Amino acid sequence: MILYRLVKSNFAHDAWSGQGAMLYGGRWNHKGTPAVYTSTSISLATLEILVHINQDRLLSQFSLLSIDINDKYVMKLSLDHLPTDWQQDPAPTSTMDIGTIWLNNQDSLALLIPSCIVPYEYNAIINPLHPQFQKVLHTVKPLDFSVDPRLA
């Protein structure tokens, strides 16, 4: 499974450390727990960034990376297993608890989770502390990234 990550270009060197999520927390992790947020498509990765920035032209400051993870190291969390408040903004404690427990248990290298924006599409959390993580880093590839000027 190929997963995509859009990061600010000046942080691309640190894109797979999980430090940003560890410092600030996220929808699927509490502060203090490293996690790497990715998407199953480039368009979803772009959309996930667009909902968080105020100026679309800022997308030009992002770099696109991909990583290839064997499906046997991926778990999927389906919609029917999510708490009723999972799409709230800001992110509820319930989803942070789910993700943090998964990260701490190291049940899999990646966890597919429905996108809050498009629930029938999936994002993925990668656990940078999982024993298999270092073995997949060699599959990371930088990709050309540009968006339609109508978004800028």
XYZ file of N, CA and C in Angstrom:
456
model
N 0.845 -1.167 0.000
C 0.000 0.000 0.000
C 0.891 1.231 0.000
N 0.645 2.117 -0.942
C 1.403 3.360 -0.998
C 0.601 4.446 -0.290
N 1.260 5.133 0.626
C 0.645 6.209 1.394
C 1.364 7.509 1.071
N 0.655 8.628 1.204
C 1.189 9.931 0.818
C 1.173 10.896 1.996
N 2.219 11.717 2.034
C 2.344 12.696 3.112
C 2.745 14.030 2.511
N 1.980 15.057 2.809
C 2.321 16.424 2.433
C 2.855 17.123 3.677
N 4.039 17.671 3.562
C 4.644 18.378 4.695
C 5.199 19.708 4.206
N 5.270 20.665 5.103
C 5.932 21.916 4.749
C 7.356 21.573 4.331
N 7.789 22.140 3.230
C 9.090 21.787 2.661
C 10.235 21.955 3.649
N 10.165 22.979 4.496
C 11.261 23.184 5.449
C 11.279 22.130 6.556
N 10.252 21.264 6.628
C 10.241 20.164 7.594
C 10.328 18.797 6.912
N 10.563 18.768 5.601
C 10.582 17.499 4.857
C 11.655 16.547 5.379
N 12.761 17.081 5.848
C 13.837 16.235 6.370
C 13.405 15.444 7.610
N 12.369 15.903 8.276
C 11.905 15.291 9.525
C 10.497 14.692 9.376
N 10.080 14.463 8.135
C 8.692 14.087 7.840
C 8.244 12.778 8.476
N 9.162 11.883 8.778
C 8.786 10.545 9.244
C 9.094 10.319 10.718
N 9.469 11.360 11.440
C 9.844 11.189 12.850
C 8.643 11.097 13.787
N 7.529 11.686 13.406
C 6.363 11.729 14.292
C 6.457 12.817 15.342
N 7.477 13.665 15.245
C 7.713 14.682 16.268
C 6.630 15.758 16.306
N 6.127 16.167 15.143
C 5.078 17.190 15.130
C 3.841 16.728 15.882
N 3.404 15.507 15.592
C 2.236 14.956 16.291
C 2.542 14.751 17.770
N 3.779 14.386 18.081
C 4.146 14.189 19.482
C 4.094 15.520 20.247
N 4.556 16.584 19.615
C 4.581 17.889 20.283
C 3.202 18.521 20.413
N 2.361 18.357 19.390
C 1.091 19.084 19.356
C -0.147 18.201 19.473
N 0.014 16.897 19.357
C -1.142 16.011 19.348
C -1.868 16.110 18.021
N -2.864 15.284 17.847
C -3.644 15.276 16.613
C -4.972 14.593 16.869
N -5.750 14.445 15.829
C -7.054 13.800 15.986
C -6.909 12.389 16.550
N -5.839 11.693 16.195
C -5.696 10.284 16.576
C -4.537 10.029 17.537
N -4.012 11.062 18.157
C -2.975 10.846 19.178
C -2.952 11.999 20.175
N -2.598 11.661 21.401
C -2.405 12.676 22.441
C -0.994 13.245 22.329
N -0.809 14.452 22.823
C 0.535 15.016 22.933
C 1.411 14.023 23.679
N 2.663 13.929 23.255
C 3.598 13.023 23.903
C 3.719 11.675 23.209
N 2.835 11.391 22.254
C 2.871 10.121 21.526
C 3.184 10.410 20.060
N 4.331 9.940 19.543
C 4.661 10.212 18.143
C 3.755 9.449 17.184
N 3.417 10.098 16.080
C 2.596 9.495 15.029
C 2.893 10.229 13.724
N 2.759 9.523 12.613
C 2.951 10.115 11.293
C 1.626 10.004 10.546
N 1.056 11.131 10.171
C -0.234 11.162 9.485
C -0.028 11.137 7.970
N -0.715 10.231 7.286
C -0.614 10.085 5.838
C -2.013 9.903 5.256
N -2.091 9.837 3.927
C -3.358 9.600 3.238
C -3.166 8.527 2.174
N -4.261 7.911 1.782
C -4.199 6.854 0.773
C -4.211 7.404 -0.651
N -4.412 8.707 -0.806
C -4.339 9.319 -2.137
C -3.749 10.721 -2.015
N -3.176 11.184 -3.108
C -2.596 12.527 -3.123
C -3.690 13.579 -2.973
N -4.826 13.349 -3.618
C -5.913 14.338 -3.531
C -6.440 14.459 -2.104
N -6.548 13.338 -1.386
C -7.004 13.411 0.001
C -5.949 14.086 0.873
N -4.673 13.795 0.637
C -3.606 14.468 1.393
C -3.691 15.979 1.184
N -3.961 16.400 -0.051
C -4.096 17.820 -0.360
C -5.302 18.421 0.352
N -6.414 17.735 0.288
C -7.635 18.212 0.943
C -7.442 18.337 2.452
N -6.742 17.375 3.048
C -6.491 17.407 4.492
C -5.650 18.624 4.878
N -4.765 19.063 4.002
C -3.985 20.276 4.267
C -4.853 21.518 4.044
N -5.628 21.517 2.958
C -6.445 22.689 2.631
C -7.412 23.080 3.741
N -7.944 22.126 4.469
C -8.899 22.481 5.529
C -8.214 23.140 6.725
N -6.891 23.080 6.771
C -6.169 23.626 7.924
C -5.400 24.911 7.629
N -5.335 25.316 6.364
C -4.600 26.549 6.061
C -5.579 27.609 5.575
N -5.223 28.855 5.815
C -6.111 29.964 5.470
C -5.916 30.467 4.047
N -4.751 30.235 3.486
C -4.463 30.736 2.145
C -4.024 29.574 1.269
N -4.810 29.286 0.248
C -4.515 28.157 -0.621
C -3.138 28.258 -1.274
N -2.653 29.471 -1.503
C -1.351 29.619 -2.158
C -0.219 29.046 -1.312
N -0.468 28.821 -0.042
C 0.557 28.232 0.821
C 0.892 26.799 0.424
N 0.042 26.167 -0.388
C 0.334 24.798 -0.830
C 1.657 24.709 -1.574
N 2.090 25.800 -2.176
C 3.369 25.780 -2.896
C 4.547 25.590 -1.945
N 4.318 25.749 -0.659
C 5.380 25.582 0.337
C 5.441 24.159 0.889
N 4.697 23.231 0.253
C 4.636 21.859 0.735
C 5.369 20.909 -0.202
N 5.890 19.838 0.373
C 6.535 18.766 -0.385
C 5.706 17.504 -0.242
N 5.659 16.717 -1.316
C 4.909 15.469 -1.328
C 5.871 14.294 -1.256
N 5.589 13.376 -0.348
C 6.399 12.171 -0.175
C 5.483 10.956 -0.205
N 6.038 9.815 -0.610
C 5.274 8.569 -0.539
C 6.086 7.539 0.228
N 5.380 6.565 0.779
C 6.012 5.447 1.473
C 5.201 4.205 1.127
N 5.873 3.087 0.961
C 5.212 1.839 0.579
C 5.248 0.879 1.766
N 4.064 0.495 2.242
C 3.950 -0.398 3.397
C 3.177 -1.636 2.980
N 3.733 -2.786 3.258
C 3.067 -4.049 2.945
C 1.732 -4.112 3.674
N 0.694 -4.530 2.950
C -0.657 -4.597 3.521
C -0.733 -5.441 4.791
N 0.163 -6.402 4.937
C 0.094 -7.258 6.132
C 0.451 -6.496 7.410
N 1.011 -5.300 7.268
C 1.353 -4.473 8.431
C 0.349 -3.341 8.656
N -0.813 -3.440 7.995
C -1.816 -2.381 8.062
C -3.121 -2.920 8.652
N -3.663 -2.216 9.637
C -4.990 -2.513 10.192
C -5.949 -1.431 9.701
N -7.239 -1.761 9.679
C -8.246 -0.801 9.225
C -9.297 -0.610 10.305
N -9.560 0.634 10.629
C -10.607 0.991 11.579
C -11.808 1.458 10.762
N -12.896 0.714 10.820
C -14.052 1.045 9.988
C -14.982 2.029 10.695
N -15.840 2.651 9.903
C -16.772 3.658 10.419
C -17.618 3.147 11.573
N -18.045 1.888 11.502
C -18.935 1.367 12.545
C -18.229 1.123 13.876
N -16.906 1.275 13.922
C -16.158 1.124 15.171
C -15.729 2.465 15.768
N -16.239 3.553 15.208
C -15.844 4.877 15.680
C -16.873 5.448 16.650
N -16.426 6.253 17.612
C -17.377 6.909 18.521
C -18.212 7.930 17.745
N -19.363 8.262 18.262
C -20.272 9.173 17.554
C -19.687 10.572 17.367
N -18.753 10.959 18.212
C -18.185 12.312 18.127
C -16.896 12.386 17.311
N -16.547 11.355 16.587
C -15.226 11.257 15.957
C -14.915 12.379 14.972
N -15.935 13.020 14.384
C -15.699 14.077 13.400
C -15.715 15.482 14.000
N -15.904 15.600 15.285
C -15.967 16.927 15.909
C -14.671 17.707 15.704
N -14.827 19.022 15.677
C -13.675 19.902 15.586
C -13.789 20.931 16.702
N -12.809 21.012 17.576
C -11.547 20.283 17.558
C -11.734 18.795 17.853
N -10.683 18.050 17.566
C -10.732 16.598 17.734
C -11.087 16.223 19.170
N -11.983 15.261 19.324
C -12.387 14.844 20.671
C -11.360 13.916 21.319
N -11.412 13.849 22.617
C -10.524 12.956 23.364
C -10.739 11.503 22.961
N -11.963 11.146 22.579
C -12.266 9.749 22.238
C -11.392 9.240 21.092
N -11.180 10.053 20.051
C -10.346 9.589 18.938
C -8.867 9.599 19.324
N -8.471 10.573 20.129
C -7.086 10.596 20.613
C -6.796 9.348 21.437
N -7.763 8.939 22.249
C -7.599 7.724 23.059
C -7.443 6.493 22.170
N -8.297 6.375 21.149
C -8.235 5.223 20.242
C -6.862 5.134 19.587
N -6.414 6.239 19.004
C -5.130 6.245 18.313
C -3.952 6.039 19.239
N -3.981 6.669 20.395
C -2.867 6.538 21.339
C -2.752 5.109 21.855
N -3.878 4.476 22.132
C -3.846 3.068 22.563
C -3.256 2.205 21.454
N -3.705 2.435 20.212
C -3.164 1.666 19.083
C -1.652 1.906 18.950
N -1.216 3.151 19.028
C 0.208 3.468 18.917
C 1.015 2.800 20.023
N 0.533 2.866 21.249
C 1.259 2.272 22.375
C 1.301 0.749 22.313
N 0.226 0.130 21.809
C 0.185 -1.336 21.715
C 1.016 -1.880 20.563
N 1.336 -1.042 19.581
C 2.096 -1.441 18.395
C 1.470 -2.649 17.695
N 0.131 -2.631 17.576
C -0.584 -3.739 16.947
C -0.281 -3.873 15.460
N 0.045 -2.782 14.804
C 0.404 -2.800 13.387
C 1.264 -1.576 13.107
N 1.894 -1.566 11.947
C 2.726 -0.436 11.557
C 1.869 0.766 11.159
N 0.734 0.486 10.507
C -0.149 1.566 10.063
C -1.596 1.233 10.399
N -2.368 2.269 10.642
C -3.791 2.126 10.934
C -4.570 3.009 9.966
N -5.398 2.382 9.141
C -6.274 3.131 8.245
C -7.458 3.645 9.046
N -7.730 4.937 8.904
C -8.832 5.565 9.622
C -9.626 6.413 8.631
N -10.959 6.427 8.743
C -11.754 7.234 7.816
C -11.390 8.717 7.931
N -11.405 9.395 6.808
C -11.174 10.836 6.790
C -12.401 11.546 7.340
N -12.200 12.529 8.188
C -13.325 13.334 8.690
C -13.957 14.140 7.565
N -13.173 14.481 6.572
C -13.653 15.302 5.469
C -14.472 14.470 4.484
N -13.955 13.294 4.137
C -14.614 12.377 3.201
C -14.589 10.997 3.858
N -15.584 10.669 4.672
C -15.536 9.450 5.486
C -15.420 8.129 4.724
N -15.677 8.141 3.415
C -15.533 6.909 2.639
C -14.135 6.749 2.066
N -13.265 7.687 2.368
C -11.859 7.592 1.998
C -11.045 7.514 3.284
N -9.802 7.048 3.154
C -9.016 6.754 4.350
C -7.701 7.510 4.406
N -7.401 7.954 5.600
C -6.071 8.409 5.963
C -5.408 7.249 6.689
N -4.143 7.386 6.979
C -3.449 6.341 7.730
C -2.496 6.990 8.720
N -2.441 6.396 9.881
C -1.458 6.795 10.885
C -0.358 5.751 10.816
N 0.876 6.202 10.786
C 2.021 5.293 10.823
C 2.666 5.436 12.189
N 3.011 4.304 12.781
C 3.655 4.311 14.095
C 5.174 4.292 13.905
N 5.859 5.426 14.135
C 7.307 5.465 13.936
C 8.088 4.659 14.971
N 7.411 4.178 16.016
C 8.082 3.354 17.030
C 7.862 1.861 16.801
N 7.091 1.491 15.782
C 6.831 0.081 15.485
C 8.122 -0.573 14.978
N 8.373 -1.832 15.342
C 9.607 -2.516 14.928
C 9.818 -2.571 13.410
N 8.762 -2.545 12.606
C 8.901 -2.612 11.148
C 9.169 -1.249 10.498
N 9.029 -0.178 11.251
C 9.101 1.155 10.656
C 10.425 1.413 9.941
N 11.530 1.148 10.584
C 12.836 1.413 9.971
C 13.034 0.621 8.683
N 12.373 -0.533 8.593
C 12.523 -1.395 7.414
C 11.794 -0.857 6.189
N 10.830 0.046 6.369
C 10.101 0.587 5.213
C 10.580 1.977 4.811
N 11.424 2.584 5.613
C 11.883 3.941 5.289
C 12.622 4.009 3.954
N 13.231 2.914 3.530
C 13.941 2.923 2.241
C 12.984 3.088 1.055
N 11.677 2.899 1.284
C 10.700 3.038 0.197
C 10.213 4.475 0.027
N 10.631 5.373 0.906
C 10.196 6.773 0.822
C 10.712 7.395 -0.477
N 9.801 8.085 -1.162
C 10.170 8.769 -2.406
C 9.606 10.186 -2.380
N 10.426 11.166 -2.765
C 9.876 12.505 -2.967
C 9.175 12.522 -4.330
N 8.039 13.180 -4.411
C 7.280 13.257 -5.657
C 7.078 14.714 -6.046
N 6.995 14.958 -7.350
C 6.676 16.311 -7.807
C 5.285 16.668 -7.314
N 5.119 17.893 -6.862
C 3.816 18.313 -6.359
C 3.500 19.721 -6.821
N 2.387 19.847 -7.477
C 1.854 21.163 -7.820
C 0.339 21.027 -7.853
N -0.338 22.123 -7.668
C -1.799 22.102 -7.674
C -2.312 23.042 -8.755
N -3.519 22.807 -9.142
C -4.188 23.650 -10.114
C -4.181 25.088 -9.594
N -3.800 26.041 -10.423
C -3.751 27.438 -9.968
C -5.095 27.965 -9.462
N -6.184 27.329 -9.835
C -7.491 27.775 -9.350
C -7.630 27.574 -7.845
N -6.782 26.712 -7.261
C -6.791 26.536 -5.808
C -5.935 27.585 -5.110
N -5.118 28.276 -5.866
C -4.201 29.247 -5.260
C -4.793 30.637 -5.207
